[in-house]
Coordinates of C-alpha atoms in Angstrom, one line a residue:
X1 CA 114.0 38.3 67.2
X2 CA 112.9 35.4 68.9
X3 CA 112.0 32.4 66.7
X4 CA 108.3 31.8 66.1
X5 CA 106.7 29.0 67.7
X6 CA 106.9 26.1 65.1
X7 CA 103.3 25.2 66.2
X8 CA 102.2 28.6 65.0
X9 CA 104.4 29.1 62.1
X10 CA 103.6 25.9 60.1
X11 CA 101.6 26.6 56.9
X12 CA 97.9 25.5 57.3
X13 CA 96.6 23.3 54.7
X14 CA 93.7 24.4 52.6
X15 CA 90.1 23.3 53.0
X16 CA 89.7 20.1 51.3
X17 CA 85.9 19.4 51.9
X18 CA 84.5 17.4 48.9
X19 CA 82.3 18.9 46.1
X20 CA 78.6 17.7 46.1
X21 CA 77.7 16.6 42.4
X22 CA 74.3 15.2 42.8
X23 CA 72.3 18.2 41.4
X24 CA 74.4 17.9 38.1
X25 CA 73.7 14.1 37.8
X26 CA 69.9 14.8 38.5
X27 CA 69.8 17.3 35.8
X28 CA 71.7 15.1 33.5
X29 CA 69.3 12.0 34.1
X30 CA 66.3 14.7 33.7
X31 CA 67.6 15.7 30.3
X32 CA 67.9 12.2 29.3
X33 CA 64.5 11.4 30.4
X34 CA 62.8 14.1 28.6
X35 CA 65.0 13.2 25.6
X36 CA 63.7 9.9 25.6
X37 CA 60.1 10.9 26.2
X38 CA 60.4 13.5 23.4
X39 CA 62.1 10.8 21.2
X40 CA 59.0 8.3 22.0
X41 CA 56.7 11.1 21.4
X42 CA 58.2 11.9 17.9
X43 CA 58.3 7.9 17.4
X44 CA 54.7 7.5 18.1
X45 CA 53.6 10.4 16.4
X46 CA 55.5 9.3 13.3
X47 CA 54.1 5.8 13.6
X48 CA 50.6 7.2 14.1
X49 CA 51.1 9.4 11.2
X50 CA 52.2 6.6 9.1
X51 CA 49.2 4.3 10.4
X52 CA 46.9 7.2 9.7
X53 CA 48.1 7.8 6.1
X54 CA 48.2 4.2 5.3
X55 CA 45.0 2.6 7.4
X56 CA 43.3 5.1 9.6
X57 CA 42.4 7.7 6.8
X58 CA 40.6 4.9 4.8
X59 CA 38.1 4.3 7.8
X60 CA 35.4 6.3 9.6
X61 CA 33.8 5.0 12.7
X62 CA 31.5 5.7 15.4
X63 CA 29.8 4.1 18.3
X64 CA 26.9 6.2 17.9
X65 CA 24.8 3.4 16.1
X66 CA 21.8 1.3 16.9
X67 CA 20.0 -1.6 15.5
X68 CA 16.5 -0.9 13.7
X69 CA 13.9 -2.5 11.7
X70 CA 10.7 -1.8 9.6
X71 CA 8.1 -3.1 12.2
X72 CA 4.8 -4.3 10.9
X73 CA 1.7 -2.9 12.9
X74 CA -1.2 -5.2 12.8
X75 CA -4.5 -3.8 12.6
X76 CA -8.1 -5.0 11.8
X77 CA -9.7 -3.9 8.7
X78 CA -13.4 -4.6 10.0
X79 CA -15.1 -3.7 13.2
X80 CA -15.9 -7.1 15.2
X81 CA -15.5 -8.7 18.5
X82 CA -12.5 -10.7 19.3
X83 CA -13.1 -14.4 19.6
X84 CA -9.5 -15.7 20.0
X85 CA -6.0 -14.6 20.3
X86 CA -3.5 -17.1 19.3
X87 CA 0.0 -15.4 20.1
X88 CA 1.6 -13.6 22.8
X89 CA 4.6 -11.3 23.2
X90 CA 8.0 -12.5 22.4
X91 CA 6.5 -15.2 20.4
X92 CA 8.2 -15.8 16.8
X93 CA 5.5 -16.2 14.0
X94 CA 5.6 -16.7 10.1
X95 CA 4.1 -14.8 7.5
X96 CA 0.5 -16.1 7.0
X97 CA 0.2 -17.4 10.7
X98 CA -3.2 -16.6 12.3
X99 CA -2.9 -13.9 14.9
X100 CA -6.4 -13.1 15.9
X101 CA -9.8 -14.4 15.1
X102 CA -12.7 -12.0 14.9
X103 CA -16.5 -12.9 15.1
X104 CA -17.4 -13.7 11.6
X105 CA -21.0 -14.4 12.0
X106 CA -22.4 -11.1 10.4
X107 CA -19.8 -11.6 7.6
X108 CA -21.1 -15.1 6.7
X109 CA -24.6 -14.0 6.5
X110 CA -23.6 -11.1 4.4
X111 CA -21.8 -13.9 2.1
X112 CA -24.9 -15.9 2.0
X113 CA -27.1 -12.8 1.1
X114 CA -24.6 -11.8 -1.8
X115 CA -24.7 -15.2 -3.2
X116 CA -28.5 -15.1 -3.4
X117 CA -28.3 -11.6 -5.0
X118 CA -26.1 -13.1 -7.5
X119 CA -28.2 -16.0 -8.3
X120 CA -31.2 -13.7 -8.5
X121 CA -29.2 -11.6 -11.3
X122 CA -28.3 -14.2 -13.2
X123 CA -32.1 -15.6 -13.3
X124 CA -33.1 -11.9 -14.3
X125 CA -30.6 -11.9 -17.4
X126 CA -32.1 -15.1 -18.4
X127 CA -35.6 -13.8 -18.1
X128 CA -34.5 -10.6 -20.1
X129 CA -32.9 -12.9 -22.8
X130 CA -36.1 -15.0 -22.9
X131 CA -38.2 -11.8 -23.2
X132 CA -36.4 -10.5 -26.2
X133 CA -37.4 -13.8 -27.9
X134 CA -41.2 -13.1 -27.0
X135 CA -40.9 -9.8 -27.9
X136 CA -39.7 -10.8 -31.4
X137 CA -42.5 -13.0 -31.8
X138 CA -44.9 -10.2 -30.9
X139 CA -43.3 -8.2 -33.6
X140 CA -44.0 -11.1 -36.1
X141 CA -47.4 -11.1 -35.1
X142 CA -48.0 -7.3 -35.5
X143 CA -46.7 -7.7 -38.9
X144 CA -49.4 -10.4 -39.7
X145 CA -52.1 -7.7 -38.1
X146 CA -50.7 -5.3 -40.6
X147 CA -51.2 -7.7 -43.5
X148 CA -54.8 -8.6 -42.2
X149 CA -55.6 -5.0 -41.9
X150 CA -54.3 -4.2 -45.3
X151 CA -56.4 -7.1 -46.8
X152 CA -59.5 -5.9 -44.9
X153 CA -58.9 -2.4 -46.3
X154 CA -58.7 -4.0 -49.9
X155 CA -62.1 -5.6 -49.3
X156 CA -63.6 -2.5 -47.8
X157 CA -62.3 -0.4 -50.6
X158 CA -64.1 -2.9 -53.1
X159 CA -67.3 -2.9 -51.2
X160 CA -67.1 0.9 -50.9
X161 CA -66.7 1.4 -54.8
X162 CA -69.4 -0.9 -55.5
X163 CA -71.9 0.6 -53.2
X164 CA -70.9 3.9 -54.7
X165 CA -71.5 2.7 -58.3
X166 CA -74.7 1.1 -57.4
X167 CA -75.8 4.5 -55.6
X168 CA -74.7 6.4 -58.6
X169 CA -76.9 4.3 -61.0
X170 CA -80.0 4.4 -58.9
X171 CA -79.8 8.1 -58.5
X172 CA -79.5 8.5 -62.3
X173 CA -82.6 6.2 -62.9
X174 CA -84.6 7.7 -59.9
X175 CA -85.9 10.7 -62.1
X176 CA -87.4 8.3 -64.6
X177 CA -89.3 6.2 -62.1
X178 CA -87.1 3.1 -63.0
X179 CA -85.9 2.7 -59.3
X180 CA -88.2 3.1 -56.2
X181 CA -87.7 5.0 -53.4
X182 CA -87.1 2.0 -51.2
X183 CA -84.3 0.9 -53.5
X184 CA -82.6 4.1 -53.6
X185 CA -82.7 4.3 -49.7
X186 CA -81.3 0.8 -49.4
X187 CA -78.6 1.8 -51.9
X188 CA -77.5 4.9 -50.1
X189 CA -77.6 3.0 -46.8
X190 CA -75.4 0.5 -48.3
X191 CA -72.9 3.1 -49.5
X192 CA -72.7 4.8 -46.2
X193 CA -72.0 1.4 -44.5
X194 CA -69.3 0.6 -47.1
X195 CA -67.7 4.1 -46.6
X196 CA -67.7 3.4 -42.7
X197 CA -66.1 0.1 -43.3
X198 CA -63.7 1.5 -45.3
X199 CA -62.6 4.1 -42.7
X200 CA -62.8 1.4 -40.2
X201 CA -60.2 -0.7 -42.2
X202 CA -57.9 2.1 -42.6
X203 CA -57.9 2.8 -38.8
X204 CA -57.2 -0.8 -38.3
X205 CA -53.9 -0.4 -40.5
X206 CA -52.9 2.5 -38.4
X207 CA -53.7 0.5 -35.4
X208 CA -51.7 -2.3 -36.6
X209 CA -48.7 -0.2 -37.7
X210 CA -48.7 1.5 -34.1
X211 CA -48.6 -1.7 -32.3
X212 CA -46.1 -3.3 -34.5
X213 CA -44.1 0.1 -33.4
X214 CA -44.6 -0.5 -29.9
X215 CA -43.5 -4.0 -30.0
X216 CA -40.4 -3.1 -32.0
X217 CA -39.7 -0.4 -29.5
X218 CA -39.8 -2.8 -26.4
X219 CA -37.7 -5.6 -28.5
X220 CA -35.2 -2.8 -29.1
X221 CA -35.1 -1.8 -25.5
X222 CA -34.8 -5.3 -24.3
X223 CA -32.2 -6.1 -26.7
X224 CA -30.1 -3.0 -25.5
X225 CA -30.0 -4.8 -22.0
X226 CA -28.5 -7.9 -23.6
X227 CA -26.5 -7.0 -26.6
X228 CA -22.8 -7.9 -26.3
X229 CA -23.5 -9.5 -22.9
X230 CA -23.7 -13.0 -21.5
X231 CA -24.7 -14.2 -18.1
X232 CA -21.3 -13.5 -16.6
X233 CA -20.5 -10.0 -18.0
X234 CA -24.0 -8.4 -17.9
X235 CA -23.8 -5.3 -15.6
X236 CA -26.4 -6.5 -13.0
X237 CA -24.6 -9.9 -12.9
X238 CA -21.0 -7.8 -12.2
X239 CA -22.4 -5.7 -9.7
X240 CA -23.7 -9.0 -7.8
X241 CA -20.4 -10.7 -8.2
X242 CA -18.7 -7.5 -6.8
X243 CA -21.1 -7.5 -3.9
X244 CA -20.2 -11.1 -3.4
X245 CA -16.3 -10.5 -3.5
X246 CA -16.7 -7.9 -1.0
X247 CA -18.6 -9.9 1.4
X248 CA -16.1 -12.8 0.9
X249 CA -13.2 -10.2 1.4
X250 CA -14.9 -9.0 4.8
X251 CA -15.3 -12.5 5.8
X252 CA -11.7 -13.3 5.2
X253 CA -10.5 -10.3 7.1
X254 CA -12.0 -11.6 10.2
X255 CA -9.1 -13.8 10.4
X256 CA -6.0 -11.6 11.1
X257 CA -2.6 -13.2 10.1
X258 CA 0.9 -12.2 10.2
X259 CA 2.0 -9.8 7.6
X260 CA 5.9 -11.0 8.1
X261 CA 8.0 -13.1 9.7
X262 CA 9.2 -11.8 13.3
X263 CA 8.5 -11.6 16.9
X264 CA 5.3 -10.3 18.4
X265 CA 6.0 -7.4 20.4
X266 CA 3.4 -5.0 22.3
X267 CA 0.4 -7.2 21.9
X268 CA -2.5 -5.1 23.5
X269 CA -5.7 -7.2 22.4
X270 CA -7.8 -9.5 24.6
X271 CA -10.5 -11.9 24.0
X272 CA -14.1 -10.2 24.0
X273 CA -12.7 -6.9 23.2
X274 CA -14.5 -5.2 20.1
X275 CA -12.0 -3.8 17.7
X276 CA -12.4 -1.0 15.0
X277 CA -10.7 -0.5 11.9
X278 CA -7.1 0.7 12.4
X279 CA -6.9 -0.2 16.1
X280 CA -3.3 -1.4 16.8
X281 CA -3.4 -5.0 18.4
X282 CA 0.4 -5.7 18.3
X283 CA 3.5 -5.3 16.3
X284 CA 5.5 -7.7 14.4
X285 CA 9.5 -7.2 14.4
X286 CA 11.3 -8.7 11.5
X287 CA 14.3 -9.7 13.4
X288 CA 15.8 -11.5 10.3
X289 CA 15.9 -8.3 8.3
X290 CA 17.3 -5.7 10.6
X291 CA 19.4 -2.6 9.9
X292 CA 21.7 -0.2 11.7
X293 CA 21.4 3.5 11.7
X294 CA 24.9 4.8 12.4
X295 CA 25.1 8.4 13.4
X296 CA 28.2 9.7 12.0
X297 CA 29.6 13.5 12.4
X298 CA 29.4 15.6 9.5
X299 CA 33.0 15.9 9.1
X300 CA 33.2 12.2 8.6
X301 CA 30.8 11.9 5.7
X302 CA 32.8 13.5 2.9
X303 CA 33.7 10.0 1.3
X304 CA 30.9 8.2 2.5
X305 CA 28.9 6.5 -0.5
X306 CA 26.1 3.9 -0.8
X307 CA 27.8 0.5 -1.4
X308 CA 30.8 0.9 0.8
X309 CA 31.6 -2.1 3.2
X310 CA 30.9 -1.5 7.0
X311 CA 32.2 -3.6 10.0
X312 CA 30.1 -3.5 12.9
X313 CA 30.3 -4.9 16.3
X314 CA 27.5 -5.2 19.0
X315 CA 27.7 -4.5 22.7
X316 CA 25.7 -7.9 23.0
X317 CA 28.4 -10.0 21.8
X318 CA 31.4 -7.8 22.2
X319 CA 34.3 -7.9 19.7
X320 CA 34.1 -11.5 19.4
X321 CA 31.2 -11.0 16.7
X322 CA 31.9 -9.0 13.7
X323 CA 29.1 -8.2 11.3
X324 CA 29.5 -7.2 7.7
X325 CA 27.2 -5.0 6.1
X326 CA 26.8 -2.2 3.2
X327 CA 25.9 1.4 3.3
X328 CA 22.5 1.6 1.5
X329 CA 21.7 5.1 2.1
X330 CA 22.5 8.5 3.7
X331 CA 19.5 10.4 5.7
X332 CA 18.1 13.6 4.0
X333 CA 19.0 15.7 7.1
X334 CA 20.7 15.6 10.5
X335 CA 19.1 14.1 13.6
X336 CA 18.2 17.3 15.3
X337 CA 16.4 18.7 12.2
X338 CA 13.8 15.9 12.3
X339 CA 13.5 16.0 16.2
X340 CA 10.1 16.6 17.8
X341 CA 11.6 20.2 18.8
X342 CA 14.2 21.2 16.3
X343 CA 17.0 23.3 17.6
X344 CA 16.7 27.0 17.2
X345 CA 20.2 28.4 16.2
X346 CA 18.9 32.1 15.5
X347 CA 19.7 33.2 19.0
X348 CA 22.1 35.6 20.7
X349 CA 24.3 33.2 22.3
X350 CA 24.6 30.6 19.6
X351 CA 27.2 27.6 20.2
X352 CA 28.1 25.4 17.3
X353 CA 27.3 21.8 17.9
X354 CA 28.9 19.1 15.7
X355 CA 25.9 17.5 13.9
X356 CA 25.3 13.9 13.2
X357 CA 23.7 12.5 10.0
X358 CA 22.2 8.7 10.2
X359 CA 23.4 6.4 7.9
X360 CA 21.5 3.2 7.0
X361 CA 23.6 0.2 6.9
X362 CA 22.1 -3.2 5.9
X363 CA 23.2 -6.4 7.6
X364 CA 23.6 -9.9 6.4
X365 CA 20.6 -12.2 7.0
X366 CA 23.0 -15.1 7.5
X367 CA 25.0 -13.3 10.1
X368 CA 21.8 -12.2 11.8
X369 CA 20.6 -15.8 11.9
X370 CA 23.9 -17.1 13.3
X371 CA 23.7 -14.2 16.1
X372 CA 20.4 -12.7 16.3
X373 CA 20.2 -8.9 17.4
X374 CA 17.2 -7.0 18.8
X375 CA 15.7 -3.6 17.8
X376 CA 17.5 -0.6 19.8
X377 CA 20.8 -2.3 20.6
X378 CA 24.1 -0.4 20.5
X379 CA 26.7 -1.0 17.8
X380 CA 30.0 0.2 16.7
X381 CA 30.2 0.9 13.1
X382 CA 33.3 1.4 10.7
X383 CA 32.9 2.2 7.2
X384 CA 36.0 1.5 4.8
X385 CA 36.0 4.4 2.5
X386 CA 39.3 3.5 0.7
X387 CA 37.2 2.4 -2.4
X388 CA 36.4 6.0 -3.2

C-alpha cells in the first residue's frame, strides 16, 4: 500500500476561535447596578422611615392656605349729601380718622330745636313747681272761707233763734190784743228773713267746703307731677334731653370716621353723592391683624388642636421669611359644605373626593409689621402636632 501523502495524513488542529464573554459581563454589571439601586432604595426608604418616625410624623403641612382679615365695611348711619371725601384707595388710615364728611345743616338745626325744647321743658317744670305753691295758698284761703262761713252760720243761727222766739211770743199775745197786727206781721217777716239767712249760711259752708276740695285736688294733681323729681329728672325734661342727645348723635354721625386701623379698599363714594343709611362707601383692611386660613386634608386633622405652633412661608417673600403663628380654631365644616352650591353626593356615579377643612392660624403682629402681607396671598403652613 502506497504511503499516504504526508500533506494529507497530518492531523489537523481543532477550531481554536476565542469565546465571546461580553454578554456575561453585561449581565454581571446589570446585576450589580440593580443591586446597588435596590440597596439605595432600601437605604432611602429606611432613611425616610426613620425621618418620618422621628420628625415627619410630628408635622402636617399644606400649600392650600391664604391670608385673610376681618375687613371693616364703612357705611353711613344717616341719609345726607357727601360734602367731602378725605381718603382714597390704598391709603393707610388710623382708627378715628375722618373719612367722609356729610352735609350737617339739617342736623345742626335739629340740635338747636332740641336745645330750645329742653329749655322750654325746664321752664315748664319750674312753672309747675310754682303752681304748687300757689295752689297751697288757695287751699289756705279756702280754709279761711270755711271759717268765715261757719261764723256767718253761727250768727244766722242766733238771728233765727231770736226771730223764732219773738214770733212765738207775739203769736201768744195776739189773741189778747196785746200785740198789734202790724207788729205780728213784722215779727213774722223777721223770722222768715232769719230763716233764709240761716239757709244761706249753711249753703255758704257747703260752697266753701266744695271750693276747698277743688283746690286740694288741684294741689294734689300738681304735686303728683313734681313729687320725687327735680329739674333734671322730671319726665318731660328727660324726654327733651333724650331728643337733644339723639339730635347731637345724628350731627356727630355726619362725620364718618375709620372704625379700625388699616388700608382703604374699594372706595366707591364721590363728593355730591347722596347716600342712604347702610350704603357701602369703602372697606378698611386691618393689615396689622391678619390671619391665615389653611385648608388641610381631612386625614391630616386627627391631631390638630387649638394652640399648636405653626410655621408659615409666603409666596411673596419665599423661604427667606418664616412667620410663626398658632392654631386658634377649626372650621365647623368642610369648605365644600359651605359653598354657594354644595356638592350633591347622593348620585349614582359618586366619586369620593378628599375634603379639606379650614384651620384658622393667628399671625404675630410684630412679624406682620416687619414683613407686611395682603389679603388673599398664598401661604405654606406647617403645624407642629408633636405636643399632642
